[in-house]
PDB file of C-alpha atoms in Angstrom:
ATOM      1  CA  MET A   1    -103.181  64.698  60.127  1.00  0.00           C
ATOM      2  CA  SER A   2    -101.469  63.243  56.394  1.00  0.00           C
ATOM      3  CA  ARG A   3    -102.097  59.488  56.150  1.00  0.00           C
ATOM      4  CA  LEU A   4     -99.361  56.467  55.833  1.00  0.00           C
ATOM      5  CA  THR A   5     -97.729  56.342  53.072  1.00  0.00           C
ATOM      6  CA  LEU A   6     -97.254  52.052  51.198  1.00  0.00           C
ATOM      7  CA  GLN A   7     -93.551  50.914  52.110  1.00  0.00           C
ATOM      8  CA  GLY A   8     -91.402  48.656  49.852  1.00  0.00           C
ATOM      9  CA  LEU A   9     -91.271  44.837  51.947  1.00  0.00           C
ATOM     10  CA  ALA A  10     -88.492  43.585  50.529  1.00  0.00           C
ATOM     11  CA  ALA A  11     -86.144  44.763  47.037  1.00  0.00           C
ATOM     12  CA  ASP A  12     -89.070  43.450  45.200  1.00  0.00           C
ATOM     13  CA  GLY A  13     -91.678  42.532  47.545  1.00  0.00           C
ATOM     14  CA  PRO A  14     -95.444  44.017  47.730  1.00  0.00           C
ATOM     15  CA  LEU A  15     -96.231  47.835  48.905  1.00  0.00           C
ATOM     16  CA  LEU A  16     -97.186  47.644  52.465  1.00  0.00           C
ATOM     17  CA  SER A  17     -98.522  49.874  54.935  1.00  0.00           C
ATOM     18  CA  PRO A  18     -96.439  50.450  57.195  1.00  0.00           C
ATOM     19  CA  VAL A  19     -98.857  48.392  60.274  1.00  0.00           C
ATOM     20  CA  ALA A  20    -101.004  46.130  59.051  1.00  0.00           C
ATOM     21  CA  ALA A  21    -104.759  46.061  60.443  1.00  0.00           C
ATOM     22  CA  GLY A  22    -104.958  42.444  61.540  1.00  0.00           C
ATOM     23  CA  VAL A  23    -108.428  40.418  62.088  1.00  0.00           C
ATOM     24  CA  TRP A  24    -107.270  37.035  63.533  1.00  0.00           C
ATOM     25  CA  ARG A  25    -110.415  37.483  65.787  1.00  0.00           C
ATOM     26  CA  LEU A  26    -113.013  39.300  63.799  1.00  0.00           C
ATOM     27  CA  ASP A  27    -115.905  36.343  64.046  1.00  0.00           C
ATOM     28  CA  GLU A  28    -115.059  37.601  68.796  1.00  0.00           C
ATOM     29  CA  TRP A  29    -115.893  40.971  67.272  1.00  0.00           C
ATOM     30  CA  GLY A  30    -119.660  41.112  66.149  1.00  0.00           C
ATOM     31  CA  PHE A  31    -119.190  43.587  63.860  1.00  0.00           C
ATOM     32  CA  ASP A  32    -122.985  43.458  61.100  1.00  0.00           C
ATOM     33  CA  ASP A  33    -121.692  44.933  57.938  1.00  0.00           C
ATOM     34  CA  ALA A  34    -121.771  49.139  58.509  1.00  0.00           C
ATOM     35  CA  ALA A  35    -119.679  48.385  61.398  1.00  0.00           C
ATOM     36  CA  LEU A  36    -117.068  46.407  59.528  1.00  0.00           C
ATOM     37  CA  ALA A  37    -117.846  48.823  56.802  1.00  0.00           C
ATOM     38  CA  ALA A  38    -116.587  51.113  59.465  1.00  0.00           C
ATOM     39  CA  TRP A  39    -113.758  49.957  61.227  1.00  0.00           C
ATOM     40  CA  VAL A  40    -111.806  48.719  57.134  1.00  0.00           C
ATOM     41  CA  GLU A  41    -113.141  52.641  55.999  1.00  0.00           C
ATOM     42  CA  HIS A  42    -111.067  54.505  58.869  1.00  0.00           C
ATOM     43  CA  ALA A  43    -108.034  51.501  58.651  1.00  0.00           C
ATOM     44  CA  ILE A  44    -107.920  53.463  55.022  1.00  0.00           C
ATOM     45  CA  GLU A  45    -108.287  56.838  55.652  1.00  0.00           C
ATOM     46  CA  LEU A  46    -105.390  57.244  58.153  1.00  0.00           C
ATOM     47  CA  GLY A  47    -103.355  54.837  55.224  1.00  0.00           C
ATOM     48  CA  ILE A  48    -103.619  51.271  57.265  1.00  0.00           C
ATOM     49  CA  THR A  49    -104.039  49.757  54.155  1.00  0.00           C
ATOM     50  CA  SER A  50    -102.814  46.271  54.209  1.00  0.00           C
ATOM     51  CA  PHE A  51    -104.975  43.888  56.221  1.00  0.00           C
ATOM     52  CA  ASP A  52    -103.877  40.006  57.117  1.00  0.00           C
ATOM     53  CA  HIS A  53    -104.833  37.316  57.300  1.00  0.00           C
ATOM     54  CA  ALA A  54    -104.960  33.089  57.979  1.00  0.00           C
ATOM     55  CA  ASP A  55    -106.787  30.505  56.051  1.00  0.00           C
ATOM     56  CA  LEU A  56    -108.147  28.736  59.508  1.00  0.00           C
ATOM     57  CA  TYR A  57    -108.320  32.465  61.898  1.00  0.00           C
ATOM     58  CA  GLY A  58    -112.120  32.265  63.387  1.00  0.00           C
ATOM     59  CA  GLY A  59    -112.371  28.489  62.536  1.00  0.00           C
ATOM     60  CA  PHE A  60    -111.358  29.095  58.710  1.00  0.00           C
ATOM     61  CA  ARG A  61    -114.506  31.774  59.132  1.00  0.00           C
ATOM     62  CA  CYS A  62    -112.973  35.279  59.372  1.00  0.00           C
ATOM     63  CA  GLU A  63    -111.456  35.304  55.476  1.00  0.00           C
ATOM     64  CA  ALA A  64    -115.833  35.433  54.130  1.00  0.00           C
ATOM     65  CA  LEU A  65    -116.318  37.744  57.383  1.00  0.00           C
ATOM     66  CA  PHE A  66    -113.723  40.696  55.898  1.00  0.00           C
ATOM     67  CA  GLY A  67    -114.864  39.690  52.425  1.00  0.00           C
ATOM     68  CA  ARG A  68    -118.469  40.767  52.945  1.00  0.00           C
ATOM     69  CA  TRP A  69    -117.123  44.233  52.996  1.00  0.00           C
ATOM     70  CA  LEU A  70    -114.713  43.576  49.914  1.00  0.00           C
ATOM     71  CA  LYS A  71    -117.629  41.620  48.364  1.00  0.00           C
ATOM     72  CA  ALA A  72    -119.988  45.004  48.676  1.00  0.00           C
ATOM     73  CA  ASN A  73    -117.048  47.205  47.131  1.00  0.00           C
ATOM     74  CA  PRO A  74    -114.959  45.779  44.498  1.00  0.00           C
ATOM     75  CA  SER A  75    -113.607  49.004  43.401  1.00  0.00           C
ATOM     76  CA  ARG A  76    -111.717  48.949  46.475  1.00  0.00           C
ATOM     77  CA  ARG A  77    -109.645  45.687  46.149  1.00  0.00           C
ATOM     78  CA  ASP A  78    -107.301  48.296  43.849  1.00  0.00           C
ATOM     79  CA  ASP A  79    -106.878  50.256  47.437  1.00  0.00           C
ATOM     80  CA  ILE A  80    -105.906  47.888  49.532  1.00  0.00           C
ATOM     81  CA  GLN A  81    -103.406  44.768  50.320  1.00  0.00           C
ATOM     82  CA  LEU A  82    -104.505  41.210  51.652  1.00  0.00           C
ATOM     83  CA  VAL A  83    -102.205  39.080  53.216  1.00  0.00           C
ATOM     84  CA  SER A  84    -102.391  35.602  53.748  1.00  0.00           C
ATOM     85  CA  LYS A  85    -101.215  31.599  55.404  1.00  0.00           C
ATOM     86  CA  CYS A  86    -102.133  28.406  55.492  1.00  0.00           C
ATOM     87  CA  GLY A  87    -100.326  25.281  56.150  1.00  0.00           C
ATOM     88  CA  ILE A  88    -101.954  24.673  59.563  1.00  0.00           C
ATOM     89  CA  LYS A  89    -104.543  22.053  59.956  1.00  0.00           C
ATOM     90  CA  PRO A  90    -106.413  22.091  63.699  1.00  0.00           C
ATOM     91  CA  PRO A  91    -108.401  19.347  64.720  1.00  0.00           C
ATOM     92  CA  ASP A  92    -111.451  19.394  62.558  1.00  0.00           C
ATOM     93  CA  ALA A  93    -113.698  15.821  62.217  1.00  0.00           C
ATOM     94  CA  ALA A  94    -115.526  17.778  59.337  1.00  0.00           C
ATOM     95  CA  ARG A  95    -112.674  18.102  57.033  1.00  0.00           C
ATOM     96  CA  GLY A  96    -111.644  14.491  58.550  1.00  0.00           C
ATOM     97  CA  TRP A  97    -108.292  16.255  60.794  1.00  0.00           C
ATOM     98  CA  ARG A  98    -107.598  14.316  63.549  1.00  0.00           C
ATOM     99  CA  LEU A  99    -104.770  16.445  65.852  1.00  0.00           C
ATOM    100  CA  LYS A 100    -103.677  19.850  64.935  1.00  0.00           C
ATOM    101  CA  HIS A 101    -100.623  19.037  62.331  1.00  0.00           C
ATOM    102  CA  TYR A 102     -98.913  20.972  59.516  1.00  0.00           C
ATOM    103  CA  ASP A 103     -99.061  20.449  55.808  1.00  0.00           C
ATOM    104  CA  THR A 104     -96.918  22.318  52.505  1.00  0.00           C
ATOM    105  CA  SER A 105     -97.827  19.920  50.237  1.00  0.00           C
ATOM    106  CA  ALA A 106     -98.488  21.622  46.717  1.00  0.00           C
ATOM    107  CA  ALA A 107    -102.771  19.774  46.766  1.00  0.00           C
ATOM    108  CA  HIS A 108    -102.621  21.437  50.894  1.00  0.00           C
ATOM    109  CA  ILE A 109    -101.262  24.808  49.968  1.00  0.00           C
ATOM    110  CA  THR A 110    -102.678  24.995  46.445  1.00  0.00           C
ATOM    111  CA  ALA A 111    -105.767  25.235  47.962  1.00  0.00           C
ATOM    112  CA  SER A 112    -106.349  26.666  50.003  1.00  0.00           C
ATOM    113  CA  VAL A 113    -104.555  29.576  48.139  1.00  0.00           C
ATOM    114  CA  HIS A 114    -107.557  29.574  46.350  1.00  0.00           C
ATOM    115  CA  ALA A 115    -110.270  28.502  49.239  1.00  0.00           C
ATOM    116  CA  SER A 116    -109.065  32.142  50.663  1.00  0.00           C
ATOM    117  CA  LEU A 117    -110.141  33.801  47.084  1.00  0.00           C
ATOM    118  CA  GLN A 118    -113.086  32.835  46.785  1.00  0.00           C
ATOM    119  CA  ASN A 119    -113.137  33.414  50.621  1.00  0.00           C
ATOM    120  CA  LEU A 120    -112.365  37.022  50.123  1.00  0.00           C
ATOM    121  CA  GLY A 121    -113.670  37.707  46.994  1.00  0.00           C
ATOM    122  CA  SER A 122    -110.410  38.309  45.289  1.00  0.00           C
ATOM    123  CA  ASP A 123    -108.769  37.663  42.161  1.00  0.00           C
ATOM    124  CA  HIS A 124    -105.575  37.534  43.965  1.00  0.00           C
ATOM    125  CA  LEU A 125    -103.260  37.630  47.141  1.00  0.00           C
ATOM    126  CA  ASP A 126    -101.262  40.422  47.393  1.00  0.00           C
ATOM    127  CA  LEU A 127     -98.753  38.075  49.848  1.00  0.00           C
ATOM    128  CA  LEU A 128     -98.668  34.321  50.608  1.00  0.00           C
ATOM    129  CA  LEU A 129     -96.856  32.833  54.095  1.00  0.00           C
ATOM    130  CA  ILE A 130     -96.259  29.512  55.252  1.00  0.00           C
ATOM    131  CA  HIS A 131     -97.774  29.870  58.344  1.00  0.00           C
ATOM    132  CA  ARG A 132     -95.698  27.602  60.512  1.00  0.00           C
ATOM    133  CA  PRO A 133     -92.192  25.872  60.557  1.00  0.00           C
ATOM    134  CA  ASP A 134     -93.649  21.837  58.560  1.00  0.00           C
ATOM    135  CA  PRO A 135     -91.138  19.290  59.754  1.00  0.00           C
ATOM    136  CA  LEU A 136     -91.813  17.265  56.667  1.00  0.00           C
ATOM    137  CA  MET A 137     -91.761  21.131  54.392  1.00  0.00           C
ATOM    138  CA  ASP A 138     -89.939  20.042  50.703  1.00  0.00           C
ATOM    139  CA  ALA A 139     -88.919  22.929  49.850  1.00  0.00           C
ATOM    140  CA  ASP A 140     -88.401  22.314  46.124  1.00  0.00           C
ATOM    141  CA  GLU A 141     -92.170  21.510  46.201  1.00  0.00           C
ATOM    142  CA  VAL A 142     -93.228  24.579  48.246  1.00  0.00           C
ATOM    143  CA  ALA A 143     -91.608  26.191  45.422  1.00  0.00           C
ATOM    144  CA  GLU A 144     -92.079  25.250  42.809  1.00  0.00           C
ATOM    145  CA  THR A 145     -96.254  24.911  43.949  1.00  0.00           C
ATOM    146  CA  PHE A 146     -95.634  28.885  44.886  1.00  0.00           C
ATOM    147  CA  ALA A 147     -93.965  29.401  40.991  1.00  0.00           C
ATOM    148  CA  ARG A 148     -97.082  28.346  39.741  1.00  0.00           C
ATOM    149  CA  LEU A 149     -99.386  30.420  41.901  1.00  0.00           C
ATOM    150  CA  ARG A 150     -97.364  33.627  40.527  1.00  0.00           C
ATOM    151  CA  GLU A 151     -96.618  32.669  36.740  1.00  0.00           C
ATOM    152  CA  ALA A 152    -101.695  32.304  37.412  1.00  0.00           C
ATOM    153  CA  GLY A 153    -102.443  35.244  38.963  1.00  0.00           C
ATOM    154  CA  LYS A 154    -103.523  34.522  42.181  1.00  0.00           C
ATOM    155  CA  VAL A 155    -100.355  34.745  44.444  1.00  0.00           C
ATOM    156  CA  CYS A 156     -97.888  37.866  43.935  1.00  0.00           C
ATOM    157  CA  HIS A 157     -95.551  37.573  46.690  1.00  0.00           C
ATOM    158  CA  PHE A 158     -94.507  35.238  49.274  1.00  0.00           C
ATOM    159  CA  GLY A 159     -93.004  34.646  52.831  1.00  0.00           C
ATOM    160  CA  VAL A 160     -92.842  32.543  55.710  1.00  0.00           C
ATOM    161  CA  SER A 161     -94.428  33.199  59.765  1.00  0.00           C
ATOM    162  CA  ASN A 162     -92.866  31.473  63.071  1.00  0.00           C
ATOM    163  CA  PHE A 163     -90.013  30.387  61.120  1.00  0.00           C
ATOM    164  CA  SER A 164     -86.076  29.994  63.054  1.00  0.00           C
ATOM    165  CA  PRO A 165     -82.743  31.567  60.847  1.00  0.00           C
ATOM    166  CA  ALA A 166     -81.937  28.195  59.294  1.00  0.00           C
ATOM    167  CA  GLN A 167     -85.645  28.050  57.809  1.00  0.00           C
ATOM    168  CA  TYR A 168     -85.823  30.587  56.474  1.00  0.00           C
ATOM    169  CA  ALA A 169     -82.402  30.083  54.824  1.00  0.00           C
ATOM    170  CA  LEU A 170     -83.439  27.567  53.589  1.00  0.00           C
ATOM    171  CA  LEU A 171     -86.585  27.534  51.744  1.00  0.00           C
ATOM    172  CA  ALA A 172     -85.422  31.419  50.809  1.00  0.00           C
ATOM    173  CA  SER A 173     -82.671  29.350  48.811  1.00  0.00           C
ATOM    174  CA  ARG A 174     -85.316  27.518  46.433  1.00  0.00           C
ATOM    175  CA  THR A 175     -87.201  30.792  46.163  1.00  0.00           C
ATOM    176  CA  PRO A 176     -88.088  34.413  46.454  1.00  0.00           C
ATOM    177  CA  LEU A 177     -89.487  34.962  50.601  1.00  0.00           C
ATOM    178  CA  VAL A 178     -90.228  38.781  50.935  1.00  0.00           C
ATOM    179  CA  THR A 179     -90.389  38.299  55.001  1.00  0.00           C
ATOM    180  CA  ASN A 180     -90.436  36.138  57.844  1.00  0.00           C
ATOM    181  CA  GLN A 181     -94.035  37.169  59.997  1.00  0.00           C
ATOM    182  CA  ILE A 182     -93.252  36.653  63.826  1.00  0.00           C
ATOM    183  CA  GLU A 183     -93.956  37.348  67.665  1.00  0.00           C
ATOM    184  CA  ALA A 184     -92.082  39.735  68.943  1.00  0.00           C
ATOM    185  CA  SER A 185     -93.204  42.684  71.951  1.00  0.00           C
ATOM    186  CA  LEU A 186     -91.411  44.686  74.290  1.00  0.00           C
ATOM    187  CA  LEU A 187     -92.707  40.710  75.762  1.00  0.00           C
ATOM    188  CA  HIS A 188     -90.435  38.634  73.867  1.00  0.00           C
ATOM    189  CA  LEU A 189     -87.593  39.889  72.871  1.00  0.00           C
ATOM    190  CA  ASP A 190     -86.302  36.650  71.489  1.00  0.00           C
ATOM    191  CA  PRO A 191     -85.822  37.875  67.551  1.00  0.00           C
ATOM    192  CA  LEU A 192     -83.933  40.531  68.723  1.00  0.00           C
ATOM    193  CA  ILE A 193     -80.887  37.656  70.015  1.00  0.00           C
ATOM    194  CA  ASP A 194     -82.088  35.155  68.331  1.00  0.00           C
ATOM    195  CA  GLY A 195     -80.181  36.339  64.397  1.00  0.00           C
ATOM    196  CA  THR A 196     -84.548  36.542  63.420  1.00  0.00           C
ATOM    197  CA  PHE A 197     -83.454  40.206  63.223  1.00  0.00           C
ATOM    198  CA  ASP A 198     -80.348  40.195  61.586  1.00  0.00           C
ATOM    199  CA  GLN A 199     -81.816  37.399  59.617  1.00  0.00           C
ATOM    200  CA  CYS A 200     -83.992  40.015  58.284  1.00  0.00           C
ATOM    201  CA  GLN A 201     -81.470  43.069  58.411  1.00  0.00           C
ATOM    202  CA  GLN A 202     -78.859  40.907  55.985  1.00  0.00           C
ATOM    203  CA  LEU A 203     -81.431  39.919  53.372  1.00  0.00           C
ATOM    204  CA  GLY A 204     -82.790  43.794  53.577  1.00  0.00           C
ATOM    205  CA  VAL A 205     -86.725  41.588  53.796  1.00  0.00           C
ATOM    206  CA  ARG A 206     -88.655  44.020  56.855  1.00  0.00           C
ATOM    207  CA  PRO A 207     -89.966  41.015  59.198  1.00  0.00           C
ATOM    208  CA  MET A 208     -93.847  41.499  59.679  1.00  0.00           C
ATOM    209  CA  LEU A 209     -94.576  41.372  64.560  1.00  0.00           C
ATOM    210  CA  TRP A 210     -98.118  39.262  65.228  1.00  0.00           C
ATOM    211  CA  SER A 211     -98.729  40.464  68.652  1.00  0.00           C
ATOM    212  CA  PRO A 212     -96.225  44.202  69.306  1.00  0.00           C
ATOM    213  CA  LEU A 213     -98.432  44.181  72.358  1.00  0.00           C
ATOM    214  CA  ALA A 214     -98.412  41.017  73.992  1.00  0.00           C
ATOM    215  CA  GLY A 215    -102.932  41.053  73.919  1.00  0.00           C
ATOM    216  CA  GLY A 216    -102.199  44.240  76.078  1.00  0.00           C
ATOM    217  CA  ARG A 217     -99.855  42.497  78.793  1.00  0.00           C
ATOM    218  CA  LEU A 218     -96.798  44.827  78.617  1.00  0.00           C
ATOM    219  CA  PHE A 219     -99.429  47.871  80.874  1.00  0.00           C
ATOM    220  CA  ASP A 220    -100.800  44.834  83.647  1.00  0.00           C
ATOM    221  CA  ALA A 221     -99.066  47.236  85.927  1.00  0.00           C
ATOM    222  CA  ALA A 222     -99.285  44.065  88.704  1.00  0.00           C
ATOM    223  CA  ALA A 223     -97.121  41.674  86.298  1.00  0.00           C
ATOM    224  CA  LYS A 224     -94.269  44.222  84.450  1.00  0.00           C
ATOM    225  CA  PRO A 225     -94.847  47.387  87.502  1.00  0.00           C
ATOM    226  CA  ALA A 226     -91.284  48.750  85.891  1.00  0.00           C
ATOM    227  CA  LEU A 227     -92.123  48.147  82.036  1.00  0.00           C
ATOM    228  CA  ALA A 228     -95.593  49.801  82.210  1.00  0.00           C
ATOM    229  CA  ALA A 229     -94.738  52.445  84.460  1.00  0.00           C
ATOM    230  CA  GLU A 230     -92.289  53.250  81.904  1.00  0.00           C
ATOM    231  CA  LEU A 231     -94.495  53.024  79.525  1.00  0.00           C
ATOM    232  CA  GLN A 232     -96.622  55.483  81.326  1.00  0.00           C
ATOM    233  CA  ARG A 233     -93.658  58.043  81.622  1.00  0.00           C
ATOM    234  CA  LEU A 234     -92.941  57.789  77.898  1.00  0.00           C
ATOM    235  CA  ALA A 235     -96.121  58.620  76.833  1.00  0.00           C
ATOM    236  CA  GLY A 236     -95.766  61.597  78.613  1.00  0.00           C
ATOM    237  CA  VAL A 237     -92.727  62.937  77.254  1.00  0.00           C
ATOM    238  CA  TYR A 238     -93.962  62.146  73.413  1.00  0.00           C
ATOM    239  CA  ALA A 239     -97.399  63.023  74.824  1.00  0.00           C
ATOM    240  CA  VAL A 240     -98.984  60.375  72.977  1.00  0.00           C
ATOM    241  CA  SER A 241    -100.335  57.211  74.297  1.00  0.00           C
ATOM    242  CA  ALA A 242     -98.400  54.413  76.127  1.00  0.00           C
ATOM    243  CA  ALA A 243     -99.664  51.502  72.951  1.00  0.00           C
ATOM    244  CA  THR A 244     -97.923  54.888  70.601  1.00  0.00           C
ATOM    245  CA  ILE A 245     -95.025  53.811  72.680  1.00  0.00           C
ATOM    246  CA  ALA A 246     -94.573  49.879  72.871  1.00  0.00           C
ATOM    247  CA  LEU A 247     -95.294  50.987  69.015  1.00  0.00           C
ATOM    248  CA  ALA A 248     -92.730  53.262  68.205  1.00  0.00           C
ATOM    249  CA  TRP A 249     -90.172  51.354  70.218  1.00  0.00           C
ATOM    250  CA  LEU A 250     -90.454  47.866  67.898  1.00  0.00           C
ATOM    251  CA  LEU A 251     -90.591  50.535  64.614  1.00  0.00           C
ATOM    252  CA  ARG A 252     -87.208  52.034  65.781  1.00  0.00           C
ATOM    253  CA  HIS A 253     -85.707  48.404  64.979  1.00  0.00           C
ATOM    254  CA  PRO A 254     -83.314  49.365  61.600  1.00  0.00           C
ATOM    255  CA  CYS A 255     -84.553  45.730  60.689  1.00  0.00           C
ATOM    256  CA  ARG A 256     -87.415  48.231  59.829  1.00  0.00           C
ATOM    257  CA  PRO A 257     -90.498  45.899  61.369  1.00  0.00           C
ATOM    258  CA  LEU A 258     -94.164  46.215  60.388  1.00  0.00           C
ATOM    259  CA  PRO A 259     -96.229  45.487  63.493  1.00  0.00           C
ATOM    260  CA  ILE A 260     -99.782  43.716  63.304  1.00  0.00           C
ATOM    261  CA  ILE A 261    -102.561  45.753  64.772  1.00  0.00           C
ATOM    262  CA  GLY A 262    -105.930  43.318  65.781  1.00  0.00           C
ATOM    263  CA  SER A 263    -108.232  45.029  67.989  1.00  0.00           C
ATOM    264  CA  ARG A 264    -111.695  46.275  66.825  1.00  0.00           C
ATOM    265  CA  LYS A 265    -110.744  49.661  67.592  1.00  0.00           C
ATOM    266  CA  LEU A 266    -111.196  52.498  65.984  1.00  0.00           C
ATOM    267  CA  SER A 267    -108.722  54.376  69.008  1.00  0.00           C
ATOM    268  CA  ALA A 268    -105.972  51.620  68.851  1.00  0.00           C
ATOM    269  CA  LEU A 269    -105.618  51.641  64.765  1.00  0.00           C
ATOM    270  CA  ASP A 270    -104.727  55.378  65.649  1.00  0.00           C
ATOM    271  CA  ASP A 271    -102.575  55.379  67.898  1.00  0.00           C
ATOM    272  CA  ALA A 272    -100.851  53.099  65.184  1.00  0.00           C
ATOM    273  CA  ALA A 273    -100.527  54.967  62.457  1.00  0.00           C
ATOM    274  CA  ALA A 274     -99.341  57.609  65.113  1.00  0.00           C
ATOM    275  CA  ALA A 275     -96.005  55.500  66.335  1.00  0.00           C
ATOM    276  CA  CYS A 276     -95.096  55.776  62.362  1.00  0.00           C
ATOM    277  CA  ARG A 277     -94.825  59.090  63.113  1.00  0.00           C
ATOM    278  CA  LEU A 278     -92.305  58.786  66.597  1.00  0.00           C
ATOM    279  CA  THR A 279     -89.150  58.321  66.340  1.00  0.00           C
ATOM    280  CA  LEU A 280     -87.626  57.613  70.336  1.00  0.00           C
ATOM    281  CA  ALA A 281     -84.726  58.776  71.023  1.00  0.00           C
ATOM    282  CA  ARG A 282     -82.517  56.214  71.691  1.00  0.00           C
ATOM    283  CA  GLU A 283     -81.852  55.954  75.322  1.00  0.00           C
ATOM    284  CA  ASP A 284     -85.477  55.581  75.668  1.00  0.00           C
ATOM    285  CA  TRP A 285     -85.160  52.730  73.641  1.00  0.00           C
ATOM    286  CA  PHE A 286     -82.634  51.504  75.599  1.00  0.00           C
ATOM    287  CA  ALA A 287     -84.604  52.702  78.777  1.00  0.00           C
ATOM    288  CA  LEU A 288     -88.448  50.657  77.361  1.00  0.00           C
ATOM    289  CA  LEU A 289     -85.146  47.704  77.017  1.00  0.00           C
ATOM    290  CA  GLN A 290     -83.806  47.725  80.610  1.00  0.00           C
ATOM    291  CA  ALA A 291     -87.957  48.136  82.171  1.00  0.00           C
ATOM    292  CA  ALA A 292     -88.145  44.978  79.935  1.00  0.00           C
ATOM    293  CA  ARG A 293     -85.519  42.603  80.994  1.00  0.00           C
ATOM    294  CA  GLY A 294     -85.321  44.555  84.289  1.00  0.00           C
ATOM    295  CA  THR A 295     -81.409  44.589  84.378  1.00  0.00           C
ATOM    296  CA  GLU A 296     -79.873  46.871  82.265  1.00  0.00           C
ATOM    297  CA  VAL A 297     -77.843  45.889  79.480  1.00  0.00           C
ATOM    298  CA  ALA A 298     -73.566  44.265  80.076  1.00  0.00           C
TER     299      ALA A 298
END
């Protein structure tokens, strides 16, 4: 089976793999160095070379855990793409943060990037995202901060996460953005109808998708019997797993989304790679939409 190839995220954006490996639960996986290396190398072998991080994942531990592998294998840096996010400050007495809030100030973005690079063992990020919309975000200040980080060679490209179309348009009016990382799955259809996918297609910017399998709830026959049954039926038709069908459903959209797979299982990476090679028939795509909604299209 051929290895997946890199694809542009936007006209002037980075080249990323067609699906990304998410590490937000890396601290829960119990990997030792050998298991971590096996997981990373299996992803790379498939062509899943983009790894999605955030500064606060795992209580600010996950980037350093991944960095164990990269610091032990520095020659592999050119074989992967590192994505990270910043802007969320959870309650943390040691850091002096009393309650959860957002911070998109120049000082916080810059400090977060420097910490991520140190933890990951890299001199640059391929892509940095603002993790959540900040009601106190000064778009000009963020744009200036992005420009300084780009000029310093610390970050190559920038985007956002969980932004509405209007919020995206505001920041994009000040600085080039290459993606909006959002939640989307057969159990979270909002991007299909709230203008997010439309905006991405209009601008030629591919969205990144978190929780594309809805944490496995897609396959719960008790919760969503019609959807689970249709996923299993199509899995038989196409001779793939139900997870591959669910990912292929997302990949079928013309905005060309990039799902993020956050599982310790090597088989989950295999399922994701298989989805990139599968094109669902139009009627099968609508059959899944109908099963997810519980009603046919109007």
